[in-house]
Coordinates of C-alpha atoms and ligand atoms in Angstrom, one line a residue:
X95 CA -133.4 -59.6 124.1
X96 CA -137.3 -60.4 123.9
X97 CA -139.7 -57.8 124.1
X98 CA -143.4 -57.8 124.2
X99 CA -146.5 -56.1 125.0
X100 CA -150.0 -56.9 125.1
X101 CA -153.2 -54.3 126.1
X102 CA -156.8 -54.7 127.0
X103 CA -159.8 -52.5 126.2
X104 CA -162.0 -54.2 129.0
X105 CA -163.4 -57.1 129.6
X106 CA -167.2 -57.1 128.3
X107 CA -169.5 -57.3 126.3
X108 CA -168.9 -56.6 122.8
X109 CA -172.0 -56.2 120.1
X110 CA -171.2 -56.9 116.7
X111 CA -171.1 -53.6 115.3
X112 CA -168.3 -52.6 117.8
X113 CA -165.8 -54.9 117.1
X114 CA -163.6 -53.5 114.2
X115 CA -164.0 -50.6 116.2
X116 CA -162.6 -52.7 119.5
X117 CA -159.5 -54.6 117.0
X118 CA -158.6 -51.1 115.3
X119 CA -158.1 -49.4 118.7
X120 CA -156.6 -52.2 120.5
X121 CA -154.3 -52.6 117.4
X122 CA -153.3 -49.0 117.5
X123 CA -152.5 -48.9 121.1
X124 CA -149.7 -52.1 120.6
X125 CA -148.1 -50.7 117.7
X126 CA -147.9 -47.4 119.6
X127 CA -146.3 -49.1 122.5
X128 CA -144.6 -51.5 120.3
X129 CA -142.7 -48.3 118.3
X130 CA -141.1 -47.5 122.0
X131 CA -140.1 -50.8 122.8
X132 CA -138.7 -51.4 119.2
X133 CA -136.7 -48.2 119.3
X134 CA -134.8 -49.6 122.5
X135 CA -137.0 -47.5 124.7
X136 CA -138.7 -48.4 128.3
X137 CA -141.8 -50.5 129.1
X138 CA -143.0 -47.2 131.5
X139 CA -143.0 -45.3 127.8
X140 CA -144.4 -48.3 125.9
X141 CA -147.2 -48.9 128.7
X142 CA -147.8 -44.8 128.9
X143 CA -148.4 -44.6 124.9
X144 CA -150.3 -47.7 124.6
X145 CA -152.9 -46.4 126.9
X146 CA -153.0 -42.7 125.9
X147 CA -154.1 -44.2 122.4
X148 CA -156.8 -45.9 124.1
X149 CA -157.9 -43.0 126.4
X150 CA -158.3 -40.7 122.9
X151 CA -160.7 -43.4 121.5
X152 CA -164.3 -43.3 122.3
X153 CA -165.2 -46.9 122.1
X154 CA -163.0 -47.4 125.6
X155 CA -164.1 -46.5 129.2
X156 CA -161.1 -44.8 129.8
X157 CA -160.0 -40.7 129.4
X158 CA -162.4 -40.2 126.2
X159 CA -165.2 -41.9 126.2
X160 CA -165.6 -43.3 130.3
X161 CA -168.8 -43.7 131.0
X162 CA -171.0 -41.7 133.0
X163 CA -171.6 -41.7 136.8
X164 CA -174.9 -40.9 138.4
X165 CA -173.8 -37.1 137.9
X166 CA -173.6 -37.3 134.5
X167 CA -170.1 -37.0 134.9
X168 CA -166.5 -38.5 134.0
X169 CA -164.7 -39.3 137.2
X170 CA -161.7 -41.6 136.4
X171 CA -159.1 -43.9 138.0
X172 CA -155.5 -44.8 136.6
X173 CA -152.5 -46.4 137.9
X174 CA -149.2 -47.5 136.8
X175 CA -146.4 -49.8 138.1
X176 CA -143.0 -50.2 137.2
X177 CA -141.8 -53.7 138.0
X178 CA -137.9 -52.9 138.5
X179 CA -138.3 -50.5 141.5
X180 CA -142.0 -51.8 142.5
X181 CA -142.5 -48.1 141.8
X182 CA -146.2 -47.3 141.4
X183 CA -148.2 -44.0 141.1
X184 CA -151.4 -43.7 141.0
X185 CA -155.1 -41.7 140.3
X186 CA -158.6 -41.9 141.3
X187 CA -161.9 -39.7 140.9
X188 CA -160.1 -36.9 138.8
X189 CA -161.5 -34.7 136.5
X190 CA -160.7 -32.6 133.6
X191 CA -157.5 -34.9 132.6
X192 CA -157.3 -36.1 129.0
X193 CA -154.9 -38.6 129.8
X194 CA -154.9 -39.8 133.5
X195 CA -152.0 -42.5 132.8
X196 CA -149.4 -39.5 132.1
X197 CA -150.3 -38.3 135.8
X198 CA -150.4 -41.9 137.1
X199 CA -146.7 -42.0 135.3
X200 CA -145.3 -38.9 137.0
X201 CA -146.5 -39.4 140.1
X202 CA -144.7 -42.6 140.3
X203 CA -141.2 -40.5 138.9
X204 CA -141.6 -38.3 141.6
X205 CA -142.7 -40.6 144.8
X206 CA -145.3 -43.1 144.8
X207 CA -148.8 -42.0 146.4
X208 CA -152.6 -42.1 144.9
X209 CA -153.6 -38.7 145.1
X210 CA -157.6 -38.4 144.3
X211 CA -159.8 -35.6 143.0
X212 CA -158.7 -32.2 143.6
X213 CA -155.3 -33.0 144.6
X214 CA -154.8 -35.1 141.5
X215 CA -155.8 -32.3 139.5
X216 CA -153.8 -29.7 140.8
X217 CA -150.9 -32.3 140.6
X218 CA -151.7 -32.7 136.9
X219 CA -151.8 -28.9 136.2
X220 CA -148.7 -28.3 137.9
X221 CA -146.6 -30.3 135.6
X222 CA -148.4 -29.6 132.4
X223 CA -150.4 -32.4 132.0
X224 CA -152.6 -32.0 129.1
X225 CA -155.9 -30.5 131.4
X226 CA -159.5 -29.8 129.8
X227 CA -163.0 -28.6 130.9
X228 CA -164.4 -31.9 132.8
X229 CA -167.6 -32.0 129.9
X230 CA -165.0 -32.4 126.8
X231 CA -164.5 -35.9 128.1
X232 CA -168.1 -37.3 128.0
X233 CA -168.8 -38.8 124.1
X234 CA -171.9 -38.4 122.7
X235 CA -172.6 -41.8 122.9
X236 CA -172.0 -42.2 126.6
X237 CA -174.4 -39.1 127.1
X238 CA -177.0 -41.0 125.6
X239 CA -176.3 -44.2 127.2
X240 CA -176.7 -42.6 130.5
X241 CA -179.8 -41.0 129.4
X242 CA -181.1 -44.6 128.7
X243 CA -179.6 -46.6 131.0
X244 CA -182.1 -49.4 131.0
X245 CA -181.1 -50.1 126.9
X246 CA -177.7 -50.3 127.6
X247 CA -175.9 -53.9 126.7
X248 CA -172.2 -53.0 125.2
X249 CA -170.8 -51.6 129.2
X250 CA -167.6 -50.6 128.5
X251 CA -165.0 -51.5 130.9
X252 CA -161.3 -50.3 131.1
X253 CA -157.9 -50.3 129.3
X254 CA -154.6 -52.0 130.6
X255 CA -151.1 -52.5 129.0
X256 CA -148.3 -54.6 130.1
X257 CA -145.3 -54.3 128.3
X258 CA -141.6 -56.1 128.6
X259 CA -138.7 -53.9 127.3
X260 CA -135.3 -54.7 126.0
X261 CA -133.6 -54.2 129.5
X262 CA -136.2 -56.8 130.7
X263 CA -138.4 -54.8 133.0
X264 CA -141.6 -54.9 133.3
X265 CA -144.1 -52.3 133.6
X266 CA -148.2 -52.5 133.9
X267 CA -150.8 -49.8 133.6
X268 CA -154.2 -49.6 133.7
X269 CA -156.7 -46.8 133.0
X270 CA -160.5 -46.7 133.6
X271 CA -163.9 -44.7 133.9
X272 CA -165.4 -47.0 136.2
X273 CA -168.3 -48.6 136.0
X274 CA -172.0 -46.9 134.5
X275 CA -173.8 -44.8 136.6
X276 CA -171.8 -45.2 139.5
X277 CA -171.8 -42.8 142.7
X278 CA -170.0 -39.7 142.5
X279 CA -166.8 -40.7 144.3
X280 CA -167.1 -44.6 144.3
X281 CA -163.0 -45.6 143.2
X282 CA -162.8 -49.1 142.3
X283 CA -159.6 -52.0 141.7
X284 CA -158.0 -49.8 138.8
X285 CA -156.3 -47.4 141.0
X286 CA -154.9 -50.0 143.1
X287 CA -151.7 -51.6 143.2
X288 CA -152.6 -55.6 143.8
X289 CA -156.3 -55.7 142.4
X290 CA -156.3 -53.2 139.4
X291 CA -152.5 -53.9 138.1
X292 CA -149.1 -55.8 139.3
X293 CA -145.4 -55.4 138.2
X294 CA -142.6 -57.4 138.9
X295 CA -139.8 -57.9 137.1
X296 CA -138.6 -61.5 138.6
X297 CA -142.4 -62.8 138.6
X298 CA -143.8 -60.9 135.6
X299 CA -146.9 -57.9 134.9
X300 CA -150.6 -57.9 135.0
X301 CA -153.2 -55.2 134.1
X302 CA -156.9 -56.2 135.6
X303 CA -160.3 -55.2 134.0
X304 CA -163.8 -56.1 135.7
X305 CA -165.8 -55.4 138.5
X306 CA -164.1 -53.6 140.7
X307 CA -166.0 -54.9 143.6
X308 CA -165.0 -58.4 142.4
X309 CA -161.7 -57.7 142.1
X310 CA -161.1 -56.1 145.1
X311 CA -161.9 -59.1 147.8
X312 CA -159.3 -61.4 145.5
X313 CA -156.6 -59.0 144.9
X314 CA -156.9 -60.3 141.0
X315 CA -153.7 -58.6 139.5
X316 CA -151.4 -60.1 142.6
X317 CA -153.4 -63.2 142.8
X318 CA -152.2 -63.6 139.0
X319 CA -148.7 -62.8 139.4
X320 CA -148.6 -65.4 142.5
X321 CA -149.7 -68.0 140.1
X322 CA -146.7 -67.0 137.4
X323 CA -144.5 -66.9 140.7
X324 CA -145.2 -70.6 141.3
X325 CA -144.3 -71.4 137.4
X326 CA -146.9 -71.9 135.7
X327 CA -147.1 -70.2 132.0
X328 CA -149.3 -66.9 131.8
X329 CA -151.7 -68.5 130.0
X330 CA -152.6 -71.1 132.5
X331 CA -151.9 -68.4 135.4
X332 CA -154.5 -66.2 133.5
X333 CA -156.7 -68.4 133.5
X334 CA -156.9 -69.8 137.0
X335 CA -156.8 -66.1 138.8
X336 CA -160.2 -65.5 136.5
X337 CA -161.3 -68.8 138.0
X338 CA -160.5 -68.2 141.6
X339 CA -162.4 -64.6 141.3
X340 CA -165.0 -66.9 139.6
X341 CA -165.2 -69.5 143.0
X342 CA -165.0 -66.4 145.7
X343 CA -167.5 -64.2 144.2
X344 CA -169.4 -62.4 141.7
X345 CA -168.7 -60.8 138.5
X346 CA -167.1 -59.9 135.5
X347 CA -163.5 -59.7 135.3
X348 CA -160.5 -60.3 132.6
X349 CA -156.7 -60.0 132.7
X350 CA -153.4 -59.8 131.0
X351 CA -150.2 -61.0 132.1
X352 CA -146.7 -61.2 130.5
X353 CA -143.6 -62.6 132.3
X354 CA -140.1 -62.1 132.3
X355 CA -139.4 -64.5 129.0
X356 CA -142.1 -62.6 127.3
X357 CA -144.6 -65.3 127.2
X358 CA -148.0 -63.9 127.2
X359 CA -151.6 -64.9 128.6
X360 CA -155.2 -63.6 129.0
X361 CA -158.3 -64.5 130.0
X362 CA -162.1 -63.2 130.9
X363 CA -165.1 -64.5 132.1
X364 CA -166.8 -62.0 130.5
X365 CA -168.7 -62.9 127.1
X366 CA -165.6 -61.0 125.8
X367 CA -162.8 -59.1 126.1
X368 CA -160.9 -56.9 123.8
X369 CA -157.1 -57.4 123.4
X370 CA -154.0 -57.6 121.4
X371 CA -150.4 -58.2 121.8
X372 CA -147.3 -58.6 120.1
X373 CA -144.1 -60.4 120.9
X374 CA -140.3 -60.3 118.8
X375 CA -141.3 -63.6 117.0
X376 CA -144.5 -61.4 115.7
X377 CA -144.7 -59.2 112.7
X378 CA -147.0 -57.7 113.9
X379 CA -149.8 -57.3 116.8
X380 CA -152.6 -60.2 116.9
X381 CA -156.1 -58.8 118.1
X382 CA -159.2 -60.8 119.6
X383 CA -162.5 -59.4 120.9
X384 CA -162.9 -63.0 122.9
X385 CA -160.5 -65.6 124.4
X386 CA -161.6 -69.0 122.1
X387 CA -161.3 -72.2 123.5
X388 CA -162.8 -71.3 126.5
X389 CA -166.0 -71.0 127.4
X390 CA -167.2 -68.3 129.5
X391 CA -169.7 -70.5 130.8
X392 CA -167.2 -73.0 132.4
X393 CA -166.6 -69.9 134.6
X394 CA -170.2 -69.2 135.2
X395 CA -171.2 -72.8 136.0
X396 CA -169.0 -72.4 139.2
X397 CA -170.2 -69.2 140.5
X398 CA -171.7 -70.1 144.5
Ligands
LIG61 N1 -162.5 -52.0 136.9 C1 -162.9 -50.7 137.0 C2 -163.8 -50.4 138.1 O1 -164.4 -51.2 138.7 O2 -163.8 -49.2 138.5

């Protein structure tokens, strides 16, 4: 039985002093997720370790590392979706959570609801999710970011995983900080099921990164999924939901798909995009900070 997986760590723009640091952290996340999947174990597990690596590392806006909003704070969104049940679960504006994915996770094992802020949080606590006092999340380098907002060109912007597993489900997840200097409050796609992340296990999975108020109006994850849906591979269904955000509206988005052969496919129209993936006729994960072979631009030249 195939399996796969493939994560993101946002689509953006990365300077060149941040990209071993973008390829180590992207690689660690697949082989984490990879080392479930391998061991005969689910996609929910695979997708779950995946992003926990990637909310532990600074250099993503997710968990560890989200960036700031106009409080100085880290407020953050997570949502995952299992594609054999269309179970989902789901997190937005919570605080003092190391690892909102694993709340994401059991809120979708218990019944499926987004439960924000407070509620979230007591949620968490209740089942022994790992808490922490809200201030331990915000990296030093975020601090001073937010302190010089104006210098600011490497945004960091959210971490996804979709993985396949060896029973052929499919599971997405995707885990964010939301965007820089944002209102206290403001919730964006990655907490919702359609725009942020999609799971299906006869069409195929797809974890969303971008501007939030982009990828709302289009529904990107669903609009991606509808595109695999009518047959066409993931690379080419990748492709064209990035170009129909591109032709509505705009902004800077990127997504990842895989469907139910375990064929994979990306793409951004951001200047570029951190991922990696790895298949069973892989030895082991391949990482990219940009999608070659196309060129952003394409996109750009038919924004209205
Ligand atoms: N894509 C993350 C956000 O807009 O909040």
């Amino acid at each position: 039985m195939t399996i796969a997986i493939i994560v993101h760590g946002g689509a953006k723009t990365i300077t060149e002093e941040k990209v071993e640091a973008n390829n180590k952290g992207c690689t660690a996340a697949a082989e984490a997720g990879w080392a479930v999947l391998e061991k005969g174990g689910s996609a929910k597990d695979a997708v779950e370790a995946a992003i926990r690596v990637l909310e532990s590392d600074p250099t993503f806006n997710a968990g560890l590392g989200a960036t700031l909003n106009k409080q100085g704070e880290v407020e953050v969104d997570a949502a995952i979706m299992d594609g054999s049940k269309l179970g989902w679960g789901a997190v937005a504006a919570v605080q003092g959570v190391r690892h909102p994915i694993s709340v994401a996770r059991k809120i979708m094992d218990e019944k499926p609801r987004l439960l924000v802020a407070e509620s979230a949080e007591r949620f968490a606590a209740k089942h022994g999710i790992e808490m922490c006092p809200k201030e331990d999340l915000v990296a030093d380098e975020q601090e001073k970011q937010w302190e010089e907002q104006e210098k600011v060109i490497d945004r960091p912007n959210t971490v996804g995983c979709v993985a396949l597993d060896a029973d052929g489900n499919l599971v997405a997840g995707t885990s964010t900080g939301g965007t820089a200097n944002q209102d206290a409050g403001r919730v964006g796609d990655t907490a919702l099921v359609g725009c942020g992340l999609y799971a299906d296990i006869e069409k195929g999975g797809c974890s969303t990164t971008g501007d939030g108020e982009s990828i709302i109006p289009v529904v990107l994850a669903k609009t991606a999924i509808d595109f695999l849906a009518q047959g066409k591979h993931p690379e080419q269904a990748a492709q064209m939901a990035i170009q129909s955000l591109t032709e509505r509206v705009v902004g800077e988005a990127g997504c990842i798909l895989i469907n139910p052969k375990g064929e994979i496919g990306w793409a951004h129209n951001s200047t570029e995009m951190a991922v990696a993936y790895r298949t069973s006729e892989m030895d082991k994960p391949a990482v990219f900070t940009k999608k070659e072979g196309v060129d952003p631009k394409v996109y750009a030249s038919n924004r209205h």
